[in-house]
Short mmCIF file of C-alpha atoms in Angstrom, two decimals:
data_model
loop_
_atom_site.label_atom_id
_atom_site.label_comp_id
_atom_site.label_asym_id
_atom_site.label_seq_id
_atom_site.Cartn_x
_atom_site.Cartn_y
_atom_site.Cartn_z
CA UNK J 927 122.95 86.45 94.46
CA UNK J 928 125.81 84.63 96.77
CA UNK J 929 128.87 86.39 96.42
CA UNK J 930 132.14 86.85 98.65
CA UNK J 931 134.30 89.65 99.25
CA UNK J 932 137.12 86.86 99.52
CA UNK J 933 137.65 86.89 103.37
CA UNK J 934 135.97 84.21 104.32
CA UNK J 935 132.50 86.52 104.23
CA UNK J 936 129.58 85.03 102.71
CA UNK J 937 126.78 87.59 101.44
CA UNK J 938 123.41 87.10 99.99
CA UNK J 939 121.71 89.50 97.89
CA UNK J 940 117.47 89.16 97.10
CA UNK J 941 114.86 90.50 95.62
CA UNK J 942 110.90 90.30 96.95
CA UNK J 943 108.61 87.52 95.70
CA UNK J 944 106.60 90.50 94.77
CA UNK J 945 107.49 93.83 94.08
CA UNK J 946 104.31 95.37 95.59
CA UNK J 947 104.18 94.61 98.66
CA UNK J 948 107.32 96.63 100.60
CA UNK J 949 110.50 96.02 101.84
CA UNK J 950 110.70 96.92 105.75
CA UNK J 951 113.31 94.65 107.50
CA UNK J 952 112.68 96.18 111.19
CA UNK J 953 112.53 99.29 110.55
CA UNK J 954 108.56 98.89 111.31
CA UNK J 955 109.43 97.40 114.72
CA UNK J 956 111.96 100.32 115.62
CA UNK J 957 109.54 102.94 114.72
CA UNK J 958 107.24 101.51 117.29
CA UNK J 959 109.65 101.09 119.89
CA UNK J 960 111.02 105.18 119.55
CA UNK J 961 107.69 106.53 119.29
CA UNK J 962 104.87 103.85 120.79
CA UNK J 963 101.65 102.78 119.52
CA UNK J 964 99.45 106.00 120.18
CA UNK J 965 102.23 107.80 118.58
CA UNK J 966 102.47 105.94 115.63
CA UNK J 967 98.59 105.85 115.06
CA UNK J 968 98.68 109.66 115.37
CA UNK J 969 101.47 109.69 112.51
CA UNK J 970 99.43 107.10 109.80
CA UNK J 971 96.10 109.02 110.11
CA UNK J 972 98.22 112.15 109.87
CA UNK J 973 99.53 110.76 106.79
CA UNK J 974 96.48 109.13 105.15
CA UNK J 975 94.62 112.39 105.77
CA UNK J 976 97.01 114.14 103.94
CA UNK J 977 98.66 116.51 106.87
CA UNK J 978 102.58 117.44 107.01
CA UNK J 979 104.79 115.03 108.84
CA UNK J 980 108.33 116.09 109.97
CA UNK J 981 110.87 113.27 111.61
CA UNK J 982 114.50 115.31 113.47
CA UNK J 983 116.83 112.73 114.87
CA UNK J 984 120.84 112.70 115.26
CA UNK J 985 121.23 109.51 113.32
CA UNK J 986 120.30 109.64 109.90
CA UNK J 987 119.90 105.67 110.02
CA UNK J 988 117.07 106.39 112.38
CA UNK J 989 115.70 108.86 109.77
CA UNK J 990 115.78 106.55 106.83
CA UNK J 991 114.16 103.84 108.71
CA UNK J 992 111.51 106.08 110.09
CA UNK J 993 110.25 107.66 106.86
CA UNK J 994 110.25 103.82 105.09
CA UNK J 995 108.17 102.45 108.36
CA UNK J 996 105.75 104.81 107.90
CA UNK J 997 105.17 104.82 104.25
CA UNK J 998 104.77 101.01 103.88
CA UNK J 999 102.20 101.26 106.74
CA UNK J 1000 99.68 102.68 104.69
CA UNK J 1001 100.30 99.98 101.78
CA UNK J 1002 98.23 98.91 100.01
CA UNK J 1003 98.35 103.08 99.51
CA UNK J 1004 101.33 104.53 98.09
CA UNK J 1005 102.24 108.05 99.10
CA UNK J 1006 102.04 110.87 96.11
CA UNK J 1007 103.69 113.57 97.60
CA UNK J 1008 107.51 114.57 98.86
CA UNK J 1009 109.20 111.77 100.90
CA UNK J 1010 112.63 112.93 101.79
CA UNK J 1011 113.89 110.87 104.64
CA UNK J 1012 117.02 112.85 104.87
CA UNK J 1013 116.92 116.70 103.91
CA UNK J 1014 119.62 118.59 103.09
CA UNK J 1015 120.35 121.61 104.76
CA UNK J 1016 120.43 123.90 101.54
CA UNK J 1017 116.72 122.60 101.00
CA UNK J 1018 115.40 123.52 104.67
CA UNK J 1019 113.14 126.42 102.53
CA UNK J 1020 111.07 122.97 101.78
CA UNK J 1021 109.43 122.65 104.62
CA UNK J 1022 107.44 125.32 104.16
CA UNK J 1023 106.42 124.62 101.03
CA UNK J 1024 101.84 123.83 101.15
CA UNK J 1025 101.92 120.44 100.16
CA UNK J 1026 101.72 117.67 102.33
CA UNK J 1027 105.28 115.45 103.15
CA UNK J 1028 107.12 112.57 104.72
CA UNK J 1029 110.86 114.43 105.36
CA UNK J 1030 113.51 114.01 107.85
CA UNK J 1031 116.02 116.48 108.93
CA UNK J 1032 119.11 116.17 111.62
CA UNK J 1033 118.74 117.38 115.38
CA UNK J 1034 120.90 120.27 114.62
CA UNK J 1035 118.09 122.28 112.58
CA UNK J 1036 115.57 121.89 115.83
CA UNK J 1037 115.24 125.01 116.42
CA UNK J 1038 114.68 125.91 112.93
CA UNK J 1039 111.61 123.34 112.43
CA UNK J 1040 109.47 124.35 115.73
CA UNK J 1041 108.57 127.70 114.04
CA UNK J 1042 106.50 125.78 111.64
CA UNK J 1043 102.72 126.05 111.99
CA UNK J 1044 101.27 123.41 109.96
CA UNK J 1045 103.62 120.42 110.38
CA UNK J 1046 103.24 117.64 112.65
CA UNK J 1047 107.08 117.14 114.19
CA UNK J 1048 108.43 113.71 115.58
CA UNK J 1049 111.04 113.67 117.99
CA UNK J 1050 112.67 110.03 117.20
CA UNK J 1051 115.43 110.56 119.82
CA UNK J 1052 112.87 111.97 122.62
CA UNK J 1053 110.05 109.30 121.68
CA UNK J 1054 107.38 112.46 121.11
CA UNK J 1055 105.01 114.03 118.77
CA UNK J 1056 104.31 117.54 118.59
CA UNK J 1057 100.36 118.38 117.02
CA UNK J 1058 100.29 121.67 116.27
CA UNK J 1059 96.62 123.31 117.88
CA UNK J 1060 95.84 124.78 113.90
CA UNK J 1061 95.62 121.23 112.87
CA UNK J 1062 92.55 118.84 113.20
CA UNK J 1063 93.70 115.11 113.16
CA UNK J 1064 90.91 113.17 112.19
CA UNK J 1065 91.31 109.57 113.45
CA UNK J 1066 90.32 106.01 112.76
CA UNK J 1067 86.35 105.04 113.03
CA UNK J 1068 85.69 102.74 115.62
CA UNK J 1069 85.38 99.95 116.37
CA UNK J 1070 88.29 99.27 114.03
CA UNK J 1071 90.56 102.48 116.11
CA UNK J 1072 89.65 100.05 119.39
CA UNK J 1073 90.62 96.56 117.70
CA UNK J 1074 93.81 98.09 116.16
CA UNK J 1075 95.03 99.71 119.30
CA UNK J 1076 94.24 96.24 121.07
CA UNK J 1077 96.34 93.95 118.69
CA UNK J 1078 98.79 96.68 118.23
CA UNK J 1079 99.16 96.27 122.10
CA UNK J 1080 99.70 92.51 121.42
CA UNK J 1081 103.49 93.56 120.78
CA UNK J 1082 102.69 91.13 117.72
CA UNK J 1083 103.61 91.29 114.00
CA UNK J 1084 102.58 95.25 113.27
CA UNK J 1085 102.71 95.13 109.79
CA UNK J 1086 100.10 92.31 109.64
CA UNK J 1087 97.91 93.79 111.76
CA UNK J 1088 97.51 97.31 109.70
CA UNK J 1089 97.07 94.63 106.28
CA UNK J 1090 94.12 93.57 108.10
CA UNK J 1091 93.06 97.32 109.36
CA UNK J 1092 93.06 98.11 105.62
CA UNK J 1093 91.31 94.66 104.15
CA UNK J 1094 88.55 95.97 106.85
CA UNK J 1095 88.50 99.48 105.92
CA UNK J 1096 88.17 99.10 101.74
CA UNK J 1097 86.08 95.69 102.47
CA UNK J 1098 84.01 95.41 99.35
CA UNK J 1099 85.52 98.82 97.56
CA UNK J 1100 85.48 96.76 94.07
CA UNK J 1101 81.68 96.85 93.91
CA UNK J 1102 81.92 100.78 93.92
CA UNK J 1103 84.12 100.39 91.17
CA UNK J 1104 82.53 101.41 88.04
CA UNK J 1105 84.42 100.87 84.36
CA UNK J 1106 84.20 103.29 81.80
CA UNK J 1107 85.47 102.16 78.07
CA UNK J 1108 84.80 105.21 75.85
CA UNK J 1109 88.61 105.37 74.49
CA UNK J 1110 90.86 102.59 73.91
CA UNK J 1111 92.10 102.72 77.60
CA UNK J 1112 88.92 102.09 80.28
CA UNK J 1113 88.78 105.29 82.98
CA UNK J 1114 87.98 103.87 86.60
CA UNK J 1115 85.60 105.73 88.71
CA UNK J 1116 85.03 105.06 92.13
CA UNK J 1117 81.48 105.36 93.89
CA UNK J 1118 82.98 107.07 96.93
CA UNK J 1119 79.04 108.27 97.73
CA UNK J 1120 77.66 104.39 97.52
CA UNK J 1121 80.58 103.37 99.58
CA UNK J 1122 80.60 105.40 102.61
CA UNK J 1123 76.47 105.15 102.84
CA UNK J 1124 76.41 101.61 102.53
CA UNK J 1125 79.37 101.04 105.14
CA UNK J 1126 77.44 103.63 107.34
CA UNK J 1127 80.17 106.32 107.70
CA UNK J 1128 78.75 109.24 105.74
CA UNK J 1129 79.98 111.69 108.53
CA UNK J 1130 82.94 110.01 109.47
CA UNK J 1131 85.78 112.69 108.91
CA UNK J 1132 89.16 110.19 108.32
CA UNK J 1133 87.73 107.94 105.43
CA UNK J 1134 86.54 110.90 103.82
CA UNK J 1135 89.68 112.39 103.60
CA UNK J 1136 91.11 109.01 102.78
CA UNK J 1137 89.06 108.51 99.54
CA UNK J 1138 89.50 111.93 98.62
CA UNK J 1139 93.05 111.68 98.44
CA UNK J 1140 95.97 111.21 96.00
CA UNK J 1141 96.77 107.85 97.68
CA UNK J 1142 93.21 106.36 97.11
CA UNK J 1143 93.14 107.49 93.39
CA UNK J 1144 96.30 106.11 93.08
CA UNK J 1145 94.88 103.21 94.58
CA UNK J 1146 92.11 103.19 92.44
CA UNK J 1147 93.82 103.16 88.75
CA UNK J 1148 96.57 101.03 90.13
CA UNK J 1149 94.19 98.30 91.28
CA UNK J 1150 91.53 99.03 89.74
CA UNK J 1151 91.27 97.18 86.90
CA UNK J 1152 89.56 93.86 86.89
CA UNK J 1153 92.77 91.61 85.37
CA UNK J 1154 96.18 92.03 86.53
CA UNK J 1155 98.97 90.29 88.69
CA UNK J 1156 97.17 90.15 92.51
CA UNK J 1157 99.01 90.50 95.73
CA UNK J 1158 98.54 89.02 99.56
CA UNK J 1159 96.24 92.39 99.99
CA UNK J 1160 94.53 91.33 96.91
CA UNK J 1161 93.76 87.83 98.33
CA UNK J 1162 93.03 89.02 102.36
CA UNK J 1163 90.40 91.54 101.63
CA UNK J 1164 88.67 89.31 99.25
CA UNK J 1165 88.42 85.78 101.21
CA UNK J 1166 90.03 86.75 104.51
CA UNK J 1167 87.26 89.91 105.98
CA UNK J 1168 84.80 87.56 107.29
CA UNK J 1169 87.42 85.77 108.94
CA UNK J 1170 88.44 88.73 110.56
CA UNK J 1171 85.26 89.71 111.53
CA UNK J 1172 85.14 86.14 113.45
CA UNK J 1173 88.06 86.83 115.04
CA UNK J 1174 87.24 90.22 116.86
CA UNK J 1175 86.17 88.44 120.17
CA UNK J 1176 89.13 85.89 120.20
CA UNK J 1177 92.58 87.06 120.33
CA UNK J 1178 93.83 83.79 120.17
CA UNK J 1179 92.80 83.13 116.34
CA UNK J 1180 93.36 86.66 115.83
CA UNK J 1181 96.87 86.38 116.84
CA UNK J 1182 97.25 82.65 114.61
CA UNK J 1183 96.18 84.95 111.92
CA UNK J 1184 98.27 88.14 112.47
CA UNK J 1185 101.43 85.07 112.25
CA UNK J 1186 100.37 83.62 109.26
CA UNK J 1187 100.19 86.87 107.63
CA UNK J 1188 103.63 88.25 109.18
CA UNK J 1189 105.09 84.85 107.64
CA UNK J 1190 104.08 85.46 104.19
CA UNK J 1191 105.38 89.43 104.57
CA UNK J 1192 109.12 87.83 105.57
CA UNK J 1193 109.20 84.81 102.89
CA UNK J 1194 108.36 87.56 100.43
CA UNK J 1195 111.67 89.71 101.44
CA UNK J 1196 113.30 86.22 102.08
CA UNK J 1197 112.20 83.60 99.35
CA UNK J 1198 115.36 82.02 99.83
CA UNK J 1199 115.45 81.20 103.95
CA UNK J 1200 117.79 78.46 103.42
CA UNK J 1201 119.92 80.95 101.79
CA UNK J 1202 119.86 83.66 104.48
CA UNK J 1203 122.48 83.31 106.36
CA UNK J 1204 125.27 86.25 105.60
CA UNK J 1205 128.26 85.29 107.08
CA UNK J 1206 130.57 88.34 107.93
CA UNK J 1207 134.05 87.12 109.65
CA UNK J 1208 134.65 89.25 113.28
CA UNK J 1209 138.45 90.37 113.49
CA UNK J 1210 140.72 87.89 115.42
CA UNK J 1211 141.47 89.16 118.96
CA UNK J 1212 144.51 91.55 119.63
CA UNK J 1213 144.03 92.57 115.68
CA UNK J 1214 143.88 96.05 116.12
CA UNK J 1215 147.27 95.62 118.12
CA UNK J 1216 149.80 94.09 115.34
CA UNK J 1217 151.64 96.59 113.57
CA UNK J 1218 152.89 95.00 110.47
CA UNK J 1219 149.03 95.22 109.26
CA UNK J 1220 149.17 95.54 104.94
CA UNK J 1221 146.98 97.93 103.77
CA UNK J 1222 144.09 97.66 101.53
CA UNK J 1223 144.73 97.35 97.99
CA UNK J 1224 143.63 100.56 95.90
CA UNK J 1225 141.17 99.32 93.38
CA UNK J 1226 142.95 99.50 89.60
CA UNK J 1227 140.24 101.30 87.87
CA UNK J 1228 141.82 100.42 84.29
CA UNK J 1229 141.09 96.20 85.68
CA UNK J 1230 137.53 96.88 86.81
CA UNK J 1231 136.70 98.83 83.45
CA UNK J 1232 138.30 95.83 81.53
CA UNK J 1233 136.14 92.99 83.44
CA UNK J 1234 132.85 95.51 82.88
CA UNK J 1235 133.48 95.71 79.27
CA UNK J 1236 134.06 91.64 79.02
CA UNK J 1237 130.94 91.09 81.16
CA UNK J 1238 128.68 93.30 78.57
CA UNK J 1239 130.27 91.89 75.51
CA UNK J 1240 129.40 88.30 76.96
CA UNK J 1241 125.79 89.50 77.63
CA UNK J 1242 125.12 91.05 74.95
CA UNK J 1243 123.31 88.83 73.12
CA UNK J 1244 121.69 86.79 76.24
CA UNK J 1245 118.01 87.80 77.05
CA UNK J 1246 117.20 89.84 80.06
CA UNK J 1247 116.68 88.40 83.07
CA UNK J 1248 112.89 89.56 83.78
CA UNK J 1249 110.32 88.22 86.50
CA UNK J 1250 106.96 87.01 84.67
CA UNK J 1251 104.18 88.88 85.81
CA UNK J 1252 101.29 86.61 86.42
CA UNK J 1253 97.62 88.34 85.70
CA UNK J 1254 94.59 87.06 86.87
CA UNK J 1255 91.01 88.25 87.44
CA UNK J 1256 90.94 89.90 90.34
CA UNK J 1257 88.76 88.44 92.81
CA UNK J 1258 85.44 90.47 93.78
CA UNK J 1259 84.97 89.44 97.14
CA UNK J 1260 82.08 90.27 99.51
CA UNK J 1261 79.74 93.12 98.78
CA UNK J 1262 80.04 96.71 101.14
CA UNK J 1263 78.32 96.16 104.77
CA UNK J 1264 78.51 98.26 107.44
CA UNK J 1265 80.75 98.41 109.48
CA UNK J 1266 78.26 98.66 112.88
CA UNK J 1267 76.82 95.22 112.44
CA UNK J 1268 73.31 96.52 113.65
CA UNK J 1269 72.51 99.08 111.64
CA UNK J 1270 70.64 97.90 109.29
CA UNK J 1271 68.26 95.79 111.25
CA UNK J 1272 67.80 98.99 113.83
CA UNK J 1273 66.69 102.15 111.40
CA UNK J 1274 64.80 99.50 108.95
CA UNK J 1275 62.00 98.45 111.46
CA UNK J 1276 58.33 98.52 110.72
CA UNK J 1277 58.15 101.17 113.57
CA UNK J 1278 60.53 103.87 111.73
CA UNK J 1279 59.03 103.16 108.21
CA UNK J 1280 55.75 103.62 110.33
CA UNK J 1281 56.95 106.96 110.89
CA UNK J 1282 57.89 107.90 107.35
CA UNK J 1283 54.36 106.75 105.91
CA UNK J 1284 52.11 108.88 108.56
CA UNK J 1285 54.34 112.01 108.00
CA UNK J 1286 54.14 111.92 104.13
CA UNK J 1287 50.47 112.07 104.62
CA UNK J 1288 50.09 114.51 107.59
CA UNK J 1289 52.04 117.14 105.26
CA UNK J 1290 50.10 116.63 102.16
CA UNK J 1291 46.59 116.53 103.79
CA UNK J 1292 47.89 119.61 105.57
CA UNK J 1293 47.26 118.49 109.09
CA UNK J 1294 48.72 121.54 110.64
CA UNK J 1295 48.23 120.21 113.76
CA UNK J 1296 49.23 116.75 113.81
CA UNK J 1297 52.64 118.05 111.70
CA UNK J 1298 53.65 120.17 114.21
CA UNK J 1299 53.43 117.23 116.62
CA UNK J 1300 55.54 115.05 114.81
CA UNK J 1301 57.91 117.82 113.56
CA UNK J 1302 59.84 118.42 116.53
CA UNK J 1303 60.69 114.06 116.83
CA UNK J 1304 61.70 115.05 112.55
CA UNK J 1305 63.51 117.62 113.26
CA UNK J 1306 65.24 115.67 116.40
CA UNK J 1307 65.83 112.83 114.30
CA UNK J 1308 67.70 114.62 111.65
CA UNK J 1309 69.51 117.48 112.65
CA UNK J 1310 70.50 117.08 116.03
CA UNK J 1311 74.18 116.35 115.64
CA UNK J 1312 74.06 113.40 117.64
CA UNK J 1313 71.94 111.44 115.84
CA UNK J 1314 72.23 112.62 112.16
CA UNK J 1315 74.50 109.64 110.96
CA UNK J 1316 72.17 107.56 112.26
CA UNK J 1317 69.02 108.92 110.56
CA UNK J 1318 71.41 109.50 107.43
CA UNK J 1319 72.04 105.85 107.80
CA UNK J 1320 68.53 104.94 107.99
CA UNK J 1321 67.40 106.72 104.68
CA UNK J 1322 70.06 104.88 102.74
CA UNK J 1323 68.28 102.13 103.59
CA UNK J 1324 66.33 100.26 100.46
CA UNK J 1325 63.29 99.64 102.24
CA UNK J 1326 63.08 103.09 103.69
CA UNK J 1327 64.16 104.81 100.32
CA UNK J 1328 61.34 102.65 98.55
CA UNK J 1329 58.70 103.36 101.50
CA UNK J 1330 59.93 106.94 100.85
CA UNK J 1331 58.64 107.19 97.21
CA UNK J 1332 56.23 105.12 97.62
CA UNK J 1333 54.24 107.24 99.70
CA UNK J 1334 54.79 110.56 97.22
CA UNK J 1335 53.58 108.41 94.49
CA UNK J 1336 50.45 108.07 96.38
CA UNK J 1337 50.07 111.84 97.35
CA UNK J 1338 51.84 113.30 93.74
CA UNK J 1339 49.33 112.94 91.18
CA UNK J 1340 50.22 113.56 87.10
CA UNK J 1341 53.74 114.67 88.76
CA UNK J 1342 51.71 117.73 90.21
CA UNK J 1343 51.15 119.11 93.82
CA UNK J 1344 49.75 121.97 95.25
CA UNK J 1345 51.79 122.82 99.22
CA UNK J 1346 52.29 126.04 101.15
CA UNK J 1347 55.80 127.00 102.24
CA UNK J 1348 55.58 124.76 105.24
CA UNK J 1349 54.59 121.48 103.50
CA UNK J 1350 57.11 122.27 100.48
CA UNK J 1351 59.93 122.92 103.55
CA UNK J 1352 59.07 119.34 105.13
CA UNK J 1353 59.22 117.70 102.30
CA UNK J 1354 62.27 118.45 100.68
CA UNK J 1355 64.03 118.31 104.02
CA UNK J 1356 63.35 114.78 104.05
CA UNK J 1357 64.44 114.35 100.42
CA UNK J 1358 67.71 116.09 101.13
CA UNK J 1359 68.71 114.03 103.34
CA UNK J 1360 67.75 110.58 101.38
CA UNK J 1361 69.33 112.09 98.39
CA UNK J 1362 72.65 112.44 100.52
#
């Protein structure tokens, strides 16, 4: 809409291309410049792990733009719980309220927030972050913390570059989605389990706490199904990942991609460029000096009730004015892989599988000897904390899950066997941890 306030102004009101993907203006860019890139890192992980996060300024512009920054960072996510970017002062008895929240208060209450234990407190005039020591911030898994951190550092297009942290994060997440249609409306469950063992994060703390979330369910039902109207996110994470991937060890197509993506984030908030331009008179100088200035009229409420009233009579009968959604099917895109690109060829040699097949037969022919040999390398293997994801990793393996049952289908006869403590111990610790 082009309208004019009649002084020569010219102002342009527009809606998205699409009303998923959110509406930032620079508010993204600001929040990076008052708080800086660690900063803001430590305030999305905060948030997509679910933790309490408190913005004080003096300008309530700067609060407004803060809490809307940070919420469309996590999109494609959308945040389930309180987001108040400017709190009332009656309502201070919120904040201490045990669910997790995006709020904003004014400077004046500062002293009044840093008594609180559990909330994570961002000084937008100061340019700090206060962690309180009760709270464990689980952060991105690498390599994709590294990568971020190094485009971020770019100075380039920010909100492209966390599109592309998420298209790497849920790469693949529709083949864990399973479709259930026992009433009339299909229930979506994902396969959190197949996901994280088959991107080899099992242990890793943040995407745990990301799938368990409200967000990712949200997530889940929203996108879940297999036909509906598809988004850029939609399109990136299907075709774009291995593009990505390509583009770790060359910042220059990385940073040709981060454009092309910031592009299609500002002609969906401007689908009109040629439009754009709002044109908003300055005063004349020595204005403020005359003093025969008129006054502004006082708006005749009687005449704007009359043209309302002619305007709804004359649209009464017209149709509304609605966008078409456009559905689709949604595009699969590649399977889940790992996100260490060596995994798999690693903890899937002969040599390990080696290892499985002469200690399934040690413990059943009861080779005290020869087990307690090979136990301590076992029990190094998969329970010393630093290499437990990496054996976990290794049994989720198919060839080392089928070597695995192989080899009791040899020693198990008519689904019977005969083992001592010991043996019985051994082998259930290894299928534990396959099971896992």
């Amino acid at each position: 809409k082009l309208f004019s306030l009649g002084a020569g102004d010219r102002q342009l009101i527009q809606t998205p291309l699409h009303d998923s993907l959110p509406v930032t203006g620079t508010s993204v860019a600001l929040l990076f410049q008052q708080l800086g890139i660690q900063n803001v890192l430590s305030l999305f992980c905060a948030v997509l792990t679910e933790n309490k996060v408190l913005f004080h300024s003096a300008s309530f512009q700067r609060l407004s733009d803060a809490c809307r920054a940070l919420e469309s960072l996590i999109f494609p996510l959308k945040y389930s719980y309180p987001y108040i970017p400017i709190l009332p002062a009656q309502l201070l008895e919120v904040l201490s309220s045990p669910t997790p929240f995006i709020i904003g208060v004014h400077s004046i209450f500062k002293t009044d927030i840093h008594e609180l234990l559990d909330v994570i407190i961002a000084d937008l005039d100061g340019g700090t972050i206060k962690i309180p020591e009760c709270i464990h911030l689980s952060s991105l898994p690498e390599p994709l913390l590294h990568q971020t951190q190094a485009a971020l550092s770019l100075d380039k297009e920010v909100r492209a570059i966390f599109l592309r942290l998420f298209a790497q994060l849920f790469q693949g997440y529709r083949s864990c989605l399973q479709l259930i249609r026992i009433h009339s409306e299909p229930v979506i469950h994902f396969h959190k389990t197949a996901f994280l063992g088959q991107r080899g994060l099992v242990e890793n703390d943040f995407l745990t706490k990301v799938l368990n979330g409200m967000a990712f369910a949200g997530f889940v039902s929203e996108r879940g199904p297999p036909y509906r109207s598809c988004d850029l996110f939609d399109e990136l994470v299907a075709f774009e990942v291995e593009r990505i991937k390509v583009e770790e060890n060359n910042p220059l197509k990385m940073i040709k991609h981060v454009r092309e993506l910031a592009e299609q984030l500002f002609k969906n908030e401007n689908p009109n460029p040629h439009m754009a331009f709002q044109k908003v008179p300055r005063p004349t100088e020595g204005s403020h000096l005359r003093v025969h200035i008129l006054p502004f009229p006082k708006i005749n409420e009687a005449r704007v009730q009359e043209l309302i009233q002619e305007n709804l009579a004359k649209n009464q009968n017209a149709p509304p004015a609605s966008r078409v959604e456009k559905r689709c099917v949604v595009p699969a895109g590649p399977p889940v892989v790992s996100i260490m690109d060596k995994v798999t060829t690693v903890f899937n040699s002969a040599q390990r599988l080696e290892v499985v097949r002469n200690c399934i037969s040690f413990i059943f022919e009861n080779k005290t000897l020869e087990t307690e040999k090979l136990y301590p390398f076992i029990h190094f293997c998969l329970y010393c904390p630093q290499t437990l994801p990496a054996a976990l990793r290794a049994l989720k393996g198919k060839a080392a899950r089928q070597c695995l049952t192989d080899e009791l289908g040899l020693h198990v006869q008519q689904n019977r066997a005969i083992l001592d403590h010991q043996q019985f111990d051994y082998i259930i610790r290894m299928m534990n941890c396959t099971l896992q």
